[in-house]
Coordinates of C-alpha atoms in Angstrom, one line a residue:
Chain A
M8 CA 23.1 17.1 19.8
L9 CA 23.1 13.4 19.4
R10 CA 20.2 13.4 17.1
D11 CA 21.6 16.1 14.8
R12 CA 24.9 14.3 14.7
F13 CA 23.1 11.1 13.7
L14 CA 21.2 12.8 10.9
S15 CA 24.3 14.1 9.2
P16 CA 26.6 11.1 8.6
Y17 CA 28.6 12.8 5.9
Q18 CA 31.8 14.5 7.0
H19 CA 33.4 17.0 4.7
G20 CA 36.9 16.2 3.7
S21 CA 39.3 16.3 0.8
S22 CA 41.2 13.0 1.3
A23 CA 41.8 10.5 -1.4
V24 CA 38.9 8.4 0.0
H25 CA 36.5 11.3 -0.3
R26 CA 37.6 12.0 -3.9
L27 CA 37.1 8.5 -5.1
P28 CA 34.0 8.1 -7.4
A29 CA 30.9 7.2 -5.4
G30 CA 30.1 4.2 -7.7
A31 CA 33.5 2.7 -6.9
K32 CA 33.1 3.2 -3.2
L33 CA 29.6 1.8 -3.2
L34 CA 30.8 -1.3 -5.2
A35 CA 33.7 -1.8 -2.8
A36 CA 31.5 -1.4 0.3
V37 CA 28.9 -3.9 -1.0
A38 CA 31.7 -6.3 -2.1
G39 CA 33.3 -6.0 1.4
I40 CA 29.9 -6.6 3.1
L41 CA 29.2 -9.6 0.9
L42 CA 32.6 -11.1 1.7
V43 CA 32.0 -10.7 5.4
V44 CA 28.5 -12.2 5.2
L45 CA 29.7 -15.2 3.2
L46 CA 32.8 -15.9 5.2
P47 CA 32.5 -19.1 7.2
R48 CA 31.4 -18.5 10.8
A49 CA 34.7 -19.3 12.4
A50 CA 36.9 -17.4 9.9
W51 CA 38.4 -15.1 12.6
G52 CA 41.5 -14.4 10.6
G53 CA 39.3 -13.1 7.7
Y54 CA 37.4 -10.9 10.1
A55 CA 40.6 -9.5 11.5
A56 CA 41.9 -8.7 8.0
V57 CA 38.6 -6.9 7.1
A58 CA 38.8 -4.9 10.3
A59 CA 42.4 -3.9 9.6
G60 CA 41.4 -2.9 6.1
L61 CA 38.6 -0.7 7.4
A62 CA 40.8 0.9 10.0
A63 CA 43.4 1.7 7.3
I64 CA 40.7 3.3 5.0
A65 CA 39.3 5.3 8.0
L66 CA 42.8 6.6 8.8
A67 CA 43.4 7.4 5.1
A68 CA 40.1 9.3 5.0
R69 CA 41.2 11.4 8.1
A70 CA 37.7 10.9 9.2
D71 CA 36.3 11.8 12.7
L72 CA 36.9 8.4 14.3
R73 CA 35.1 9.3 17.5
G74 CA 32.0 10.3 15.6
M75 CA 32.0 7.1 13.7
L76 CA 32.5 5.0 16.8
L77 CA 29.6 6.8 18.5
R78 CA 27.4 6.0 15.5
L79 CA 28.5 2.4 15.7
L80 CA 27.6 2.3 19.3
L81 CA 24.2 3.8 18.6
L82 CA 23.4 1.1 16.0
E83 CA 24.8 -1.8 18.0
P84 CA 21.8 -2.4 20.3
F85 CA 19.7 -3.5 17.3
V86 CA 22.4 -5.9 16.2
L87 CA 22.7 -7.2 19.8
G88 CA 19.0 -7.6 20.1
I89 CA 18.8 -10.1 17.3
A90 CA 22.1 -11.8 18.1
L91 CA 20.9 -12.5 21.6
L92 CA 18.2 -14.8 20.1
A93 CA 21.0 -17.1 19.0
L94 CA 22.1 -17.5 22.6
L95 CA 18.7 -19.3 23.3
K96 CA 19.9 -22.1 21.1
P97 CA 22.0 -24.8 22.7
G98 CA 25.7 -24.2 21.8
G99 CA 24.8 -20.8 20.5
V100 CA 27.8 -18.9 22.0
P101 CA 30.2 -19.2 19.0
L102 CA 27.3 -18.5 16.7
F103 CA 26.4 -15.4 18.7
L104 CA 30.0 -14.1 18.7
S105 CA 30.5 -14.7 15.0
M106 CA 27.2 -13.0 14.1
L107 CA 28.0 -10.1 16.3
T108 CA 31.4 -9.7 14.6
K109 CA 30.0 -10.0 11.1
S110 CA 27.3 -7.4 11.8
T111 CA 29.6 -5.0 13.4
L112 CA 32.1 -5.2 10.5
C113 CA 29.3 -4.6 8.0
L114 CA 28.0 -1.7 10.1
A115 CA 31.5 -0.2 10.2
T116 CA 31.8 -0.5 6.4
M117 CA 28.5 1.4 5.8
I118 CA 29.4 4.0 8.4
L119 CA 32.7 4.5 6.6
L120 CA 31.0 4.8 3.2
T121 CA 28.4 7.3 4.4
A122 CA 31.0 9.3 6.2
T123 CA 33.0 9.8 3.0
T124 CA 30.3 9.8 0.4
R125 CA 27.4 12.2 -0.1
F126 CA 23.9 10.6 -0.4
S127 CA 23.2 12.7 -3.5
D128 CA 26.3 11.1 -5.1
L129 CA 25.0 7.6 -4.2
L130 CA 21.6 8.6 -5.7
A131 CA 23.4 9.5 -9.0
V132 CA 25.0 6.1 -9.0
L133 CA 21.6 4.4 -8.5
W134 CA 20.3 6.5 -11.4
R135 CA 23.2 5.4 -13.6
I136 CA 22.8 1.7 -12.8
R137 CA 19.2 2.0 -14.0
V138 CA 17.3 1.6 -10.8
P139 CA 13.7 2.4 -11.8
A140 CA 13.2 6.1 -12.3
L141 CA 10.1 6.3 -10.1
L142 CA 12.1 4.8 -7.2
V143 CA 15.0 7.2 -7.7
T144 CA 12.7 10.2 -8.0
T145 CA 11.0 9.1 -4.7
L146 CA 14.3 8.7 -3.0
A147 CA 15.6 12.1 -4.3
L148 CA 12.4 13.9 -3.1
M149 CA 12.6 12.1 0.2
H150 CA 16.2 13.1 0.7
R151 CA 15.4 16.7 -0.4
Y152 CA 12.5 17.2 2.0
L153 CA 13.5 15.0 4.9
F154 CA 15.3 17.8 6.7
V155 CA 12.6 20.4 5.7
L156 CA 9.9 18.1 7.3
L157 CA 12.1 17.4 10.4
E158 CA 12.6 21.1 10.9
E159 CA 8.9 21.7 10.5
M160 CA 8.2 18.9 13.0
E161 CA 10.7 20.5 15.4
R162 CA 8.9 23.9 15.1
M163 CA 5.5 22.3 15.8
Q164 CA 6.9 20.5 18.9
R165 CA 8.5 23.7 20.1
A166 CA 5.2 25.6 19.7
R167 CA 3.4 22.8 21.6
R168 CA 6.0 22.7 24.4
S169 CA 5.7 26.5 24.9
R170 CA 2.0 26.2 25.4
T171 CA 1.7 23.0 27.5
F172 CA 2.8 22.7 31.1
V173 CA 1.7 19.3 32.1
A174 CA 3.0 16.3 30.1
G175 CA 1.5 13.1 31.3
R176 CA 1.9 10.0 29.3
T177 CA -1.5 10.2 27.7
S178 CA -1.1 13.8 26.7
A179 CA 2.4 13.0 25.4
W180 CA 0.9 10.4 23.1
R181 CA -1.8 12.7 21.9
N182 CA 0.6 15.6 21.4
S183 CA 3.0 13.4 19.3
A184 CA 0.1 12.1 17.3
Q185 CA -1.2 15.6 16.8
V186 CA 2.3 16.7 15.5
A187 CA 2.5 13.7 13.2
G188 CA -1.1 14.2 11.9
Q189 CA -0.6 17.9 11.2
L190 CA 2.8 17.2 9.6
F191 CA 1.1 14.8 7.2
V192 CA -1.5 17.4 6.3
R193 CA 1.2 20.0 5.7
T194 CA 3.3 17.4 3.8
S195 CA 0.4 16.6 1.4
E196 CA -0.2 20.3 0.8
R197 CA 3.5 20.8 0.2
A198 CA 3.5 17.9 -2.2
E199 CA 0.8 19.7 -4.3
R200 CA 3.0 22.8 -4.5
V201 CA 6.1 20.6 -5.4
Y202 CA 4.0 18.9 -8.1
L203 CA 3.0 22.2 -9.7
A204 CA 6.6 23.5 -9.5
M205 CA 7.9 20.3 -11.1
C206 CA 5.3 20.6 -13.9
A207 CA 6.3 24.2 -14.4
R208 CA 9.8 23.0 -15.0
G209 CA 8.8 20.4 -17.6
W210 CA 8.6 17.2 -15.4
K211 CA 6.7 14.3 -16.8
A212 CA 5.7 11.3 -14.7
Chain B
M12 CA 12.8 -5.1 13.1
H13 CA 15.5 -4.1 10.6
V14 CA 17.7 -7.2 10.0
P15 CA 21.3 -6.2 10.0
D16 CA 24.0 -7.7 7.7
G17 CA 25.5 -11.0 8.8
F18 CA 22.4 -12.8 10.2
L19 CA 20.8 -14.4 7.1
D20 CA 22.4 -17.1 5.0
A21 CA 23.0 -16.8 1.3
R22 CA 19.9 -18.9 0.3
T23 CA 17.6 -16.7 2.4
L24 CA 19.2 -13.5 1.1
V25 CA 18.7 -14.5 -2.5
A26 CA 15.1 -15.8 -2.0
T27 CA 14.0 -12.7 0.0
A28 CA 15.7 -10.3 -2.5
G29 CA 13.8 -12.0 -5.4
L30 CA 10.5 -11.8 -3.6
A31 CA 11.1 -8.2 -2.6
A32 CA 12.0 -7.3 -6.2
V33 CA 8.8 -8.9 -7.5
G34 CA 6.7 -7.1 -5.0
L35 CA 8.4 -3.7 -5.5
G36 CA 8.3 -4.2 -9.3
L37 CA 4.5 -4.8 -9.3
A38 CA 4.0 -1.8 -7.0
L39 CA 6.0 0.5 -9.3
R40 CA 4.1 -0.7 -12.3
E41 CA 0.8 -0.1 -10.5
V42 CA 1.8 3.4 -9.5
R43 CA 3.0 4.2 -13.0
R44 CA -0.2 2.9 -14.6
N45 CA -2.9 4.0 -12.2
L46 CA -1.7 6.7 -9.9
P47 CA -2.6 10.3 -11.1
P48 CA 0.7 12.1 -11.8
R49 CA -0.1 14.8 -9.2
R50 CA 0.1 12.2 -6.5
V51 CA 3.6 11.0 -7.5
P52 CA 5.6 13.7 -5.7
L53 CA 3.5 12.9 -2.6
I54 CA 5.1 9.4 -2.4
G55 CA 8.6 10.9 -2.0
L56 CA 7.4 13.5 0.6
A57 CA 5.3 10.9 2.4
A58 CA 8.4 8.7 2.7
A59 CA 10.2 11.7 4.3
F60 CA 7.1 12.1 6.5
V61 CA 7.2 8.4 7.6
F62 CA 10.9 8.8 8.5
A63 CA 10.2 12.0 10.5
A64 CA 7.2 10.4 12.2
Q65 CA 9.4 7.4 13.2
M66 CA 11.5 9.9 15.2
L67 CA 8.6 11.0 17.4
N68 CA 8.8 9.5 20.9
F69 CA 5.8 7.8 22.5
P70 CA 6.8 7.3 26.2
V71 CA 5.9 3.8 27.5
A72 CA 7.3 3.3 31.0
A73 CA 10.4 3.8 33.1
G74 CA 12.1 6.1 30.6
T75 CA 11.6 3.8 27.6
S76 CA 9.7 4.9 24.6
G77 CA 8.3 3.3 21.5
H78 CA 8.1 4.7 18.0
L79 CA 6.0 4.2 14.9
I80 CA 6.9 1.7 12.1
G81 CA 4.5 3.4 9.7
A82 CA 3.7 0.7 7.2
A83 CA 0.0 0.6 8.0
L84 CA -0.1 4.4 8.3
A85 CA 1.4 4.7 4.8
A86 CA -1.1 2.1 3.4
V87 CA -4.1 4.0 4.9
L88 CA -2.9 7.4 3.8
L89 CA -1.4 6.5 0.4
G90 CA -3.0 3.3 -0.8
P91 CA -1.2 0.0 -1.2
A92 CA 1.1 0.4 -4.2
A93 CA 2.3 3.9 -3.3
A94 CA 2.8 2.7 0.3
V95 CA 5.1 -0.1 -0.9
V96 CA 7.2 2.4 -2.9
A97 CA 7.3 4.9 0.0
M98 CA 8.3 2.3 2.6
T99 CA 11.0 0.9 0.2
A100 CA 12.4 4.4 -0.1
V101 CA 12.4 4.8 3.7
L102 CA 14.4 1.5 4.1
L103 CA 16.8 2.3 1.2
L104 CA 17.6 5.7 2.7
Q105 CA 18.0 4.2 6.2
A106 CA 20.4 1.5 4.9
L107 CA 22.4 3.7 2.5
M108 CA 22.6 6.9 4.5
F109 CA 22.3 5.9 8.1
A110 CA 23.7 2.3 8.1
D111 CA 20.4 1.3 9.8
G112 CA 19.5 -2.1 8.4
G113 CA 21.8 -4.3 6.4
V114 CA 22.7 -3.9 2.7
T115 CA 22.7 -7.6 1.9
A116 CA 19.6 -7.9 4.1
L117 CA 17.9 -5.1 2.2
G118 CA 15.8 -7.7 0.3
A119 CA 14.6 -9.2 3.5
N120 CA 13.8 -5.9 5.1
V121 CA 12.0 -4.5 2.1
L122 CA 10.0 -7.8 1.9
N123 CA 9.0 -7.6 5.5
L124 CA 8.4 -3.9 6.2
A125 CA 7.8 -2.5 2.7
V126 CA 5.9 -5.3 0.9
I127 CA 4.3 -7.7 3.4
A128 CA 3.5 -5.1 6.1
P129 CA 1.7 -2.5 3.9
L130 CA -0.1 -5.1 1.9
V131 CA -1.4 -7.0 4.9
A132 CA -2.4 -3.7 6.4
W133 CA -4.3 -2.7 3.3
A134 CA -6.1 -6.1 3.1
V135 CA -7.1 -5.9 6.7
Y136 CA -8.0 -2.2 6.5
R137 CA -10.3 -2.8 3.5
G138 CA -11.7 -5.9 5.0
V139 CA -12.7 -4.3 8.3
R140 CA -14.0 -1.2 6.6
S141 CA -16.2 -3.2 4.2
I142 CA -17.8 -4.8 7.3
A143 CA -17.8 -1.9 9.7
G144 CA -18.7 0.8 7.2
E145 CA -17.2 4.1 6.2
G146 CA -17.7 6.3 9.1
Q147 CA -14.9 7.8 11.1
R148 CA -15.1 5.2 13.8
A149 CA -15.0 2.3 11.3
T150 CA -12.0 3.9 9.5
L151 CA -10.1 4.2 12.8
L152 CA -11.0 0.7 13.9
A153 CA -9.9 -0.6 10.6
A154 CA -6.6 1.4 10.6
G155 CA -5.8 0.2 14.2
F156 CA -6.4 -3.5 13.5
A157 CA -4.5 -3.2 10.2
A158 CA -1.5 -1.7 12.0
W159 CA -1.5 -4.6 14.6
S160 CA -1.9 -7.3 11.9
S161 CA 0.8 -5.8 9.7
T162 CA 3.2 -5.6 12.6
M163 CA 2.6 -9.3 13.4
A164 CA 2.9 -10.3 9.8
A165 CA 6.2 -8.5 9.4
A166 CA 7.5 -10.0 12.6
L167 CA 6.5 -13.5 11.7
A168 CA 8.1 -13.1 8.2
C169 CA 11.3 -11.8 9.9
A170 CA 11.2 -14.8 12.3
A171 CA 10.8 -17.2 9.4
Q172 CA 13.8 -15.8 7.7
L173 CA 16.0 -16.0 10.8
A174 CA 14.9 -19.5 11.4
A175 CA 15.4 -20.5 7.7
S176 CA 19.0 -19.2 8.0
G177 CA 19.7 -21.6 10.9
V178 CA 20.4 -18.7 13.3
V179 CA 17.7 -19.7 15.8
A180 CA 15.3 -22.5 16.2
W181 CA 11.9 -21.9 14.7
G182 CA 10.0 -22.4 17.9
T183 CA 12.2 -20.0 19.9
V184 CA 12.1 -17.2 17.3
V185 CA 8.4 -17.4 16.7
A186 CA 7.7 -17.4 20.4
A187 CA 10.1 -14.5 21.0
M188 CA 9.2 -12.3 18.0
G189 CA 5.5 -13.2 18.1
S190 CA 5.0 -12.4 21.8
V191 CA 7.0 -9.2 21.7
H192 CA 5.4 -7.9 18.6
M193 CA 1.9 -8.7 19.9
V194 CA 2.6 -5.9 22.4
I195 CA 4.6 -3.7 20.0
G196 CA 1.7 -4.1 17.5
L197 CA -0.7 -2.7 20.1
G198 CA 1.4 0.4 20.4
E199 CA 1.6 0.7 16.6
A200 CA -2.2 0.3 16.4
V201 CA -2.9 3.1 18.9
I202 CA -0.3 5.5 17.4
T203 CA -1.6 4.8 13.9
M204 CA -5.2 5.5 15.1
L205 CA -4.3 8.7 16.9
I206 CA -2.5 10.0 13.8
V207 CA -5.3 8.9 11.4
A208 CA -7.8 10.6 13.7
V209 CA -6.0 13.9 13.5
V210 CA -5.7 13.7 9.7
V211 CA -9.4 12.7 9.3
R212 CA -10.5 15.6 11.4
A213 CA -8.3 18.1 9.5
R214 CA -8.6 16.9 6.0
P215 CA -11.1 13.9 5.8
E216 CA -10.8 13.6 2.0
L217 CA -7.1 12.8 2.4
V218 CA -8.0 9.5 4.1
L219 CA -11.4 8.7 2.9
S220 CA -10.8 9.4 -0.8
I221 CA -8.0 6.8 -1.1
D222 CA -10.6 4.1 -1.4
P223 CA -13.8 5.5 -2.8
A224 CA -14.9 2.1 -4.1
V225 CA -15.9 0.6 -0.8
R226 CA -19.6 0.4 -0.8
A227 CA -20.5 -2.6 1.4
T228 CA -23.8 -4.4 1.1
R229 CA -24.8 -6.7 3.9
R230 CA -24.1 -9.9 1.9
R231 CA -20.7 -8.8 0.9
S232 CA -20.0 -7.8 4.5
I233 CA -20.7 -11.4 5.6
A234 CA -18.6 -12.8 2.9
Y235 CA -15.7 -10.5 3.7
G236 CA -16.2 -11.1 7.4
S237 CA -15.9 -14.8 7.1
A238 CA -13.0 -14.5 4.7
L239 CA -11.2 -12.2 7.2
A240 CA -11.8 -14.6 10.1
I241 CA -10.6 -17.6 8.1
G242 CA -7.6 -15.5 6.8
L243 CA -6.7 -14.5 10.4
M244 CA -6.9 -18.1 11.6
V245 CA -4.7 -19.2 8.7
L246 CA -2.3 -16.3 9.2
L247 CA -1.9 -16.4 12.9
A248 CA -2.4 -19.9 14.1
P249 CA -1.5 -23.0 12.1
F250 CA 0.9 -20.9 10.1
A251 CA 3.3 -20.9 13.0
S252 CA 3.4 -24.7 13.5
S253 CA 2.7 -26.0 10.0
L254 CA 5.3 -23.9 8.1
P255 CA 8.4 -25.3 9.8
D256 CA 7.3 -28.8 8.9
G257 CA 6.8 -27.6 5.4
L258 CA 10.2 -26.0 5.4
E259 CA 11.8 -29.1 6.8
H260 CA 10.1 -31.2 4.2
V261 CA 11.3 -28.9 1.4
A262 CA 14.7 -28.8 2.9
E263 CA 14.9 -32.6 3.1
R264 CA 13.8 -33.0 -0.5
L265 CA 16.3 -30.4 -1.8
G266 CA 19.1 -31.9 0.3
F267 CA 19.5 -29.0 2.7
A268 CA 18.6 -31.1 5.7
G269 CA 22.2 -32.3 6.2
R270 CA 23.5 -28.7 6.2
A271 CA 20.8 -27.5 8.5
A272 CA 21.6 -30.3 10.9
A273 CA 25.3 -29.4 10.8
A274 CA 24.4 -25.8 11.7
Q275 CA 22.4 -27.0 14.8
P276 CA 24.8 -29.3 16.7
A277 CA 22.5 -30.2 19.6
P278 CA 18.9 -29.7 18.4
L279 CA 16.3 -29.3 21.2
P280 CA 12.8 -30.2 20.3
D281 CA 11.0 -27.1 18.9
Y282 CA 8.9 -25.1 21.3
A283 CA 10.8 -26.4 24.4
V284 CA 11.1 -22.8 25.6
V285 CA 7.4 -22.4 26.0
P286 CA 6.1 -24.8 28.7
L287 CA 2.5 -24.5 27.6
A288 CA 3.4 -25.4 24.1
E289 CA 5.1 -28.7 25.1
A290 CA 1.8 -30.5 25.5
S291 CA 0.2 -29.4 22.3
P292 CA 2.2 -26.8 20.3
W293 CA -0.4 -26.4 17.6
L294 CA -3.2 -25.7 20.1
A295 CA -1.0 -23.4 22.1
T296 CA -0.1 -21.4 19.0
V297 CA -3.8 -21.2 17.9
V298 CA -4.9 -20.0 21.3
A299 CA -2.1 -17.5 21.6
G300 CA -2.7 -16.1 18.1
A301 CA -6.5 -15.9 18.5
V302 CA -6.3 -14.3 22.0
G303 CA -3.7 -11.8 20.6
A304 CA -5.9 -10.9 17.7
L305 CA -9.0 -10.5 19.9
V306 CA -7.2 -8.3 22.4
A307 CA -5.9 -6.1 19.5
F308 CA -9.3 -5.9 17.9
G309 CA -10.8 -4.9 21.3
V310 CA -8.2 -2.3 22.0
A311 CA -8.7 -0.9 18.5
W312 CA -12.5 -0.8 19.0
F313 CA -12.2 1.0 22.3
V314 CA -9.7 3.6 21.0
A315 CA -11.8 4.2 17.9
R316 CA -14.9 4.8 20.0
A317 CA -13.0 7.2 22.2
L318 CA -11.4 9.1 19.3
A319 CA -14.2 9.3 16.8
A320 CA -16.1 12.6 16.8
P321 CA -19.8 12.2 17.5
G322 CA -20.9 13.8 14.2
P323 CA -20.3 12.5 10.7
A324 CA -16.7 12.5 9.4
G325 CA -15.3 16.0 8.9
S326 CA -18.2 17.8 10.5
R327 CA -15.8 20.0 12.4
H328 CA -14.6 21.6 9.2

């Protein structure tokens, strides 16, 4: 499914790109994105060079190019939406094109990074570069329970679907809200249990 | 509303990153100092919850559907500081794991959606509750209007950043983002109210215990009410037309004006896109903002009336 595919950006592999330390890859990706963002608007040669570099890395990673392209297409509408605003400006066409190129290159960089690096490895990097512990803990818990909650939500929706025949717009809104509200109640109950389990293992705030 | 990489200029990136870092830093300090330890894991799980809730579809029309942003919901369910931390985690995960929202624009996105949006939501939520009281209906009304206001505030902040980067003219972007998000904000308000209503019915203490200090007297209500009204006027109306002048003034003094002019080869007068605004842009913005706020408040009021149970909060359990 498209959604499941979107939710698992990492692709297992054993290429040299996969084996590079996560910190180095994150640094390289951020440096690449900074370069693209700061390039002058008409630096088409620079854009082409970055694109060529990304393509070379993607090939070296033996990554699923089709999957990455699909992900790029899924994210492109958001980029396009903002870029279109530039067209409202007189003489905005070159601006529109260069912004679209810049954003697409940055998107491709991040897609390549996330396809070859586990999020847990990126978290470890954030921990090492001394991002505040509370924020890293929050991110780690979020990442750990994200898929648990998504599955719980899926189960609740399935249960609802199997009991409801009519789905008008109003009832669809009420049903989705019911699922979300119940999910929050269950989430806060789960958080209590997680807290007790963390305390039992010696965690201190 | 996630700004991707490549739209904001270096000056805006640095400024927004600085402001976001200050906001996040204060929120982290507040959580460390004042939040009971047993609520800390909830921030992480609530962030996951917001992410999950954003994936729920709310069908609008003709096959399109909207979804939740969640800043106001987080503020109502977690309190302001924890909401800032949770929303920041959501944006970080979206940027670093799903390439959704730029990496260099992370500062701007955190500022708009994780600092400004939850804090505006909290201020409005508290303000409305202190006037309308603590019943279920008042809580829902406050949550709904807070959701609309926070959506508008985040959209206007985003518009200001795009305009400051010279990507679009201020008048164009405010008209576009403002009018679109007046409607999106209504959806956000209704979704937030529906979800809060479910939580209030199942576990009222989860919502109502966040802010036990609200005990409004009539005099305080009047003070809050007028402060809110003035705040809204300031936020929604002259904000839109006075800020660009302020920005241009600052830019001129700092010597950015030449660069800004170079980036806009053929400047049109601001607001040229909106015909009504050509006569009196200030008045048009005031009217549009005030009408939007009134409509949102009205919608929130009606939905709250329809949703609130007849008995006192939590009487079903």
